[in-house]
Structures are given as structure tokens and as C-alpha cells.
Amino acid sequence: MTEAAELPPAPEEAREVFGDRFGDAVRYAELLADAGVRRGLIGPREVPRLWERHLLNCAVLSEVVPEGVTVCDVGSGAGLPGIPLALVRPDLKITLLEPLLRRTNFLNEVVELLGLDHVTVVRGRAEEVLGTLTPVHVVTARAVAPLDRLAAWGVPLLRPYGEMLALKGDTAEEEVKGAKAALSKLGAVRTSVLHVGEDIVDPLATVVRVEVGESPGGVRFAAKRAKAASTGRARRRR
């Protein structure tokens, strides 16, 4: 019996959330349960709870993402939350940023198979693409790192007055308190903890929203971005 056989049927909530992309959501779940497990992208114990803990938990993030914006999913891994978000929000332009080749190969296969024309896969670390990746309105992340470290990677990728949305667990409030000084240095002007997915997921999904001012990443990263952009322009003129 294959790992895919352990995938439970999609719950009714999935039909509601994914709408006309429900069939694609099922195909993605099947890919995660099969190739995702074989390639070591998710653990086999996660298969029985793929829908509730992973796909739906990520899809409800769409409740707090503005319309028509650009999004960078940092440390996308197997595509969570980027792929579920793309399935429910065709109005977004999403970049899946992931450093590991085996993961980016999987992401490219998923994007092509599901026809996600509004999604681009980029291989690299956040600090490596700074200055080459066009700044985005929203950075998303899930289970990547503690908030202070995650913000140091994600916030500099934002446009002025953008926001980072990080899916977190029960320790969200504590992480926000512990990262207060670090967030301030990164140019954050407001940080809040949101709960989304009412009537869809139980418990509700917890999202930390970090809003930035006119200097995402602070002065140090503004200078680094400017230097990288200048270098890029010089290379293009050669």
C-alpha cells in the first residue's frame, strides 16, 4: 500500500475554501502524500492530517492578504502556504522562494501540473535575492524559524509599507514579545496576532502580522538593497 492510500478524503470545508480549484487542491494533496513523502518533503505521519493541518490551515491565510498584491513565500518547502494560497487567490502574483534544489524541482512540477500561471519558483535564500527580487507587498512564511530570525530574512524583501504574515502556533504571543526589539530595528511599525479560519479549521490558524514603514529591514538593509540594485544595473549595461 502506498503512502497516497493513507490520505483521507477531502473534508467538505475544502470544497468551500477552494471552490472551482477544489480538484487541483486534491491533486496537490495527493502529490504531497506520495511524491512529497518519497522525496522527504513531508513526514509520512503528516499524511492523515494533510487537509486540516496543512492545506486548509494555509488556505485560510487568504483572509488577511489584500487583493491584487505581490507575495513572496519565504522558505516555501513543499509549497506551504504558497500553493494553497495560490489556489484560492488567482488575483495574487506569488513567488515561492526556496533554497533546496529537490524542493524547487517539486514546486516547479506542482506549478506546471496545476497550471498556476501566477506563481513563480525561485531557488535561493532570502538574503541572497535581496536587491535582485523585486520588493513585494506581502511576505508569507510557515514553520521556517523563530519570529526574530524569520523577520530578518523576510522583512527586507518588502516594499515600503508592506507586511509579513507568518503562520505560527501557540507561542505566537510570546514570540512577538521576545522579538519586539529586533522587529523595531527592522523597521516594523506595528505587530499583531490574528486568528483566521473560523468555521473552517479548529483550532483557528494563528497569524503574526508585521507591518513595516518606509524602510523595510531598517537602514542597513536599505543600503544593501541600493548597492545590489546598482550592481545589477551595472551588469545589465555591460
Tab-separated table of C-alpha atoms in Angstrom, residues 1-9 26 28-51:
chain	number	residue	atom	x	y	z
A	1	MET	CA	0.000	0.000	0.000
A	2	THR	CA	1.377	3.395	-0.973
A	3	GLU	CA	1.570	6.485	1.198
A	4	ALA	CA	-1.041	8.118	-1.048
A	5	ALA	CA	-3.579	5.488	0.056
A	6	GLU	CA	-3.370	6.866	3.597
A	7	LEU	CA	-4.630	10.281	2.513
A	8	PRO	CA	-8.144	10.765	3.932
A	9	PRO	CA	-10.973	12.113	1.761
A	26	VAL	CA	-7.000	17.276	-4.246
A	28	TYR	CA	-1.832	18.716	-4.719
A	29	ALA	CA	-2.745	16.768	-1.589
A	30	GLU	CA	-2.155	13.517	-3.457
A	31	LEU	CA	1.250	14.758	-4.644
A	32	LEU	CA	2.244	15.675	-1.099
A	33	ALA	CA	1.096	12.295	0.201
A	34	ASP	CA	3.012	10.410	-2.484
A	35	ALA	CA	5.986	12.228	-4.046
A	36	GLY	CA	6.201	14.647	-1.124
A	37	VAL	CA	6.773	11.790	1.294
A	38	ARG	CA	9.092	9.830	-1.003
A	39	ARG	CA	11.289	12.880	-1.530
A	40	GLY	CA	11.397	13.722	2.139
A	41	LEU	CA	9.438	16.981	1.825
A	42	ILE	CA	6.912	15.982	4.470
A	43	GLY	CA	6.868	13.213	7.052
A	44	PRO	CA	4.637	10.164	6.477
A	45	ARG	CA	2.865	10.837	9.779
A	46	GLU	CA	1.572	14.106	8.338
A	47	VAL	CA	-0.406	12.388	5.564
A	48	PRO	CA	-3.544	11.611	7.621
A	49	ARG	CA	-3.798	15.278	8.654
A	50	LEU	CA	-2.755	16.908	5.395
A	51	TRP	CA	-6.103	18.599	4.850
